[in-house]
Amino acid sequence: MNKRKLVVIGNGMAGVRAVEEILKIQPNEFEITIFGKEPHPNYNRILLSKVLQGDTTVESITLNDWAWYEANGITLYTGESVVQIHTSEKYVVTSKERIVSYDELVIATGSLPFMLPLPGAKKEGVTAFRDIYDCEKMVEASKKYEKAIVIGGGLLGLEAARGLLNLGMKVDVVHIGEYIMDRQLDPVAARMLQRDLEAQGMNFLLQKNSAEITGHKRVKGLRFSDGSWREADLIVMAVGVRPNTQVAAGTDIEVNRAIVVDDYMRTSVPHVYAVGECAEHRGFVYGLVAPLYEQGKALAAALCKEEHPGYQGSVLSTQLKVSGVDVFSAGEFMDSDETQSMQWIDGINNTYKKIVVRDGKIAGAVLFGDITEGAKLFGMIQKKDHYAVLEKEMAQGSGSKDERIASMADHDTVCACNGVSKGAIVRAVCEQALESVEDVKACTKASSSCGGCRPVVADILDFIKRNGVEEEAEKASICACTDADHGDIIQAVQAHPNEGMAQLMHRLGWKTEGCAVCRPALYYYMGVHSSCVPDILEEQTADGTYMAAPRMYGGITGADQLRTIADVVEKYSIPLVKLAAGPRMELYGIKEEKISEVRAALSASMPSYGASLRAVGTCAGIRYAKYAFHDSLALGRKLEERLESFVFPAEVTVAVSSGLEDEAGSLGENVGLIGAPGGWELYVSGERLYASMKPDDAVCMTEALLAYYRISAFYGEEMDSWAGRLGLTSIREEVLKRKRQGISIQNQQAAAAL
């Protein structure tokens, strides 16, 4: 079989990670060629500062050595960049005039350091801080000269300054802003960091605007716009980066701030992809590791024709060690008129925590000194948890390190860059007898990228060594009638699928005949996990009468249905007919002895709603709704017809909107579908799960989602609580797997009956 030719322009972290993801899916599908401008194999650029500081070597930050390329049959050309792309003929030309054809092309050229266009910027002794060559220049300068200036008080500038201090130079950090790291920290955390760095020997010149680099051939100093001057033998510019899109110039590839891509990292030209800092997704360019790795997965799935929800954008978090000081920030960390914040400062231990709240939901956080809670807070931000979960903790303090580690759930993410959870680390340590953080890194990849999570990994490892694996927390019984919890009941029902309710209650040691809490739960689990299903429970109201709700598929009704409802209301003297949310029509006040007759009369022409799927709401459809892209009425009706007979752990609401105006209120329901130019988008409690789906795919993915909810949620657990407990990332992956395996609610029910 002829392999497809894959050419990757760029040998950095984003491009090579995309290749790794491709090899995981189809290791023998592609003949891969990679071009890299530098003379090295792929290395961890984030850890360059550690090389400069003398804490590690170039070899130790190498991610993929020469042997890896050879073992995977990859042709690597180092010291050679691509200068032309011919998209029509599908070949590239390199700086060495090499011509290489491709079937698929990935542009991963990263970014270039931004050099201030100051007079004197070309003088000897002025450098950026972006690659190994820059590190080598700075090391050589430190052997001959004493004074350095770093322009830029962001993360890169501070790391460069720390390295130069380690090399024995006196360092001034020049920053145009009021405080350092103003893109990652709030003023309080920034000033705490500044005090620590000043204690290490750094000097800060804030709110200084650089005007001219002085000197004859070599730099002698830096003049500012206010007329002041500072002596320097070396000037390092660390003022930011810009996407490297040079290779796309002169082609048909769309470029805005960076190369424009869709959710699968496809550019405007067929068979050409872009990933990493050179790519612009939905108007954003990402420079952190975790988003770039997520992009690589989406790209690999597209190239290998695997199902994938596509890259959905990222909530950014920064978890770093700046010159030995731990800092963390995520989401919205600055105060505004629309936000509130909770703050906790420990002046003795020099720690700081700030939680930013928007509309009652956790929207952002800043940590300084102790970042153990970073992963937990990041998860809360992603899930938009209510701030009340943290009020008690903020009042009492965050507890000891051991208490924080013990309180982390197994599914809490520790390494956001590589998606490694606490549970994965614990299992690896216990199963493989890991002894050091380096062992954990090699086994799980936790802390192998930015290194920001290394302190948390070390704390988890230390906790396990001293305490062992924490024992399972004391379980909470489902109610006072029994000591069994939800898990016990599910296991019993699965082990004894043909037993009735009384037998199961006896087996599980029920102390009473059950109550309004446990009997419905047991009934539900019997319906989902076994073939023994009792009669359907009627929906009883507060006054002892019953309610019935005629089903209107997709919220659509007509004269015949309305006439039937009117006849039933008159015949049985039903006192209240009410239009309810959902949307649906509810008939209240039906006497117990008449409820079966009423349901039978209604179901002669239409079924009635059960207690779980409330309704599938729709907007006016593609003909009548403004700005409609797709047919919400047909999709809503089809969904309701397929879901009507199934019972869920809690009431489920579904809505379908034809366009982005969301006229059906899909974002406010448990499950929402919204028509977009690229296809249907699926939402769970307002959070997007999938995009760009055809109508049949939208139905299948919604079914797979609800099937997973039905089988994995506890009875009474609302869908938003379930999504918060499991996390959208794990739900997204599991639903995709279930769809590929063809698991729907229908065959799930059939399997339970076997």
XYZ file of N, CA and C in Angstrom, residues 425 429 434-448 451 453-462 465:
87
model
N -1.942 9.595 38.189
C -0.652 9.639 38.886
C -0.637 8.634 40.032
N 1.949 5.477 40.339
C 2.867 5.360 41.479
C 2.690 4.021 42.176
N 6.710 3.825 41.511
C 7.498 4.995 41.125
C 8.037 5.680 42.376
N 9.259 6.181 42.283
C 9.931 6.732 43.461
C 10.200 8.223 43.384
N 10.185 8.804 42.189
C 10.562 10.207 42.053
C 9.632 10.911 41.075
N 9.705 12.243 41.096
C 8.917 13.030 40.142
C 9.348 12.714 38.717
N 10.640 12.465 38.530
C 11.127 12.104 37.192
C 10.513 10.791 36.724
N 10.332 9.849 37.650
C 9.672 8.585 37.297
C 8.235 8.847 36.861
N 7.543 9.703 37.612
C 6.147 10.022 37.283
C 6.068 10.714 35.929
N 7.009 11.619 35.686
C 7.039 12.339 34.401
C 7.246 11.381 33.240
N 8.174 10.453 33.392
C 8.451 9.501 32.319
C 7.271 8.573 32.062
N 6.547 8.242 33.129
C 5.450 7.277 33.005
C 4.154 7.917 32.526
N 3.844 9.122 33.027
C 2.532 9.723 32.751
C 2.602 10.992 31.909
N 3.790 11.575 31.738
C 4.021 12.867 31.072
C 3.622 14.059 31.940
N 3.138 13.825 33.145
C 2.822 14.941 34.043
C 4.089 15.731 34.340
N 4.035 17.042 34.179
C 5.126 18.001 34.392
C 6.185 17.963 33.299
N 5.927 17.272 32.188
C 6.938 17.161 31.138
C 6.932 18.334 30.170
N 6.106 22.361 33.136
C 6.709 22.113 34.442
C 6.019 22.793 35.595
N 3.211 22.190 37.008
C 2.529 21.298 37.953
C 3.499 20.441 38.757
N 4.776 20.618 38.547
C 5.761 19.765 39.229
C 5.602 19.786 40.754
N 5.362 20.954 41.393
C 5.180 20.943 42.854
C 3.989 20.096 43.300
N 2.903 20.130 42.528
C 1.724 19.343 42.892
C 2.016 17.852 42.711
N 2.698 17.509 41.629
C 3.088 16.106 41.411
C 3.957 15.632 42.574
N 4.895 16.470 42.987
C 5.777 16.107 44.112
C 4.975 15.934 45.394
N 3.984 16.806 45.608
C 3.161 16.703 46.820
C 2.331 15.421 46.819
N 1.783 15.063 45.659
C 0.997 13.819 45.564
C 1.887 12.615 45.843
N 3.076 12.614 45.254
C 4.013 11.509 45.456
C 4.401 11.401 46.924
N 4.694 12.526 47.542
C 5.069 12.544 48.963
C 3.912 12.058 49.833
N 3.627 8.269 49.588
C 4.716 7.591 50.296
C 4.476 7.573 51.802
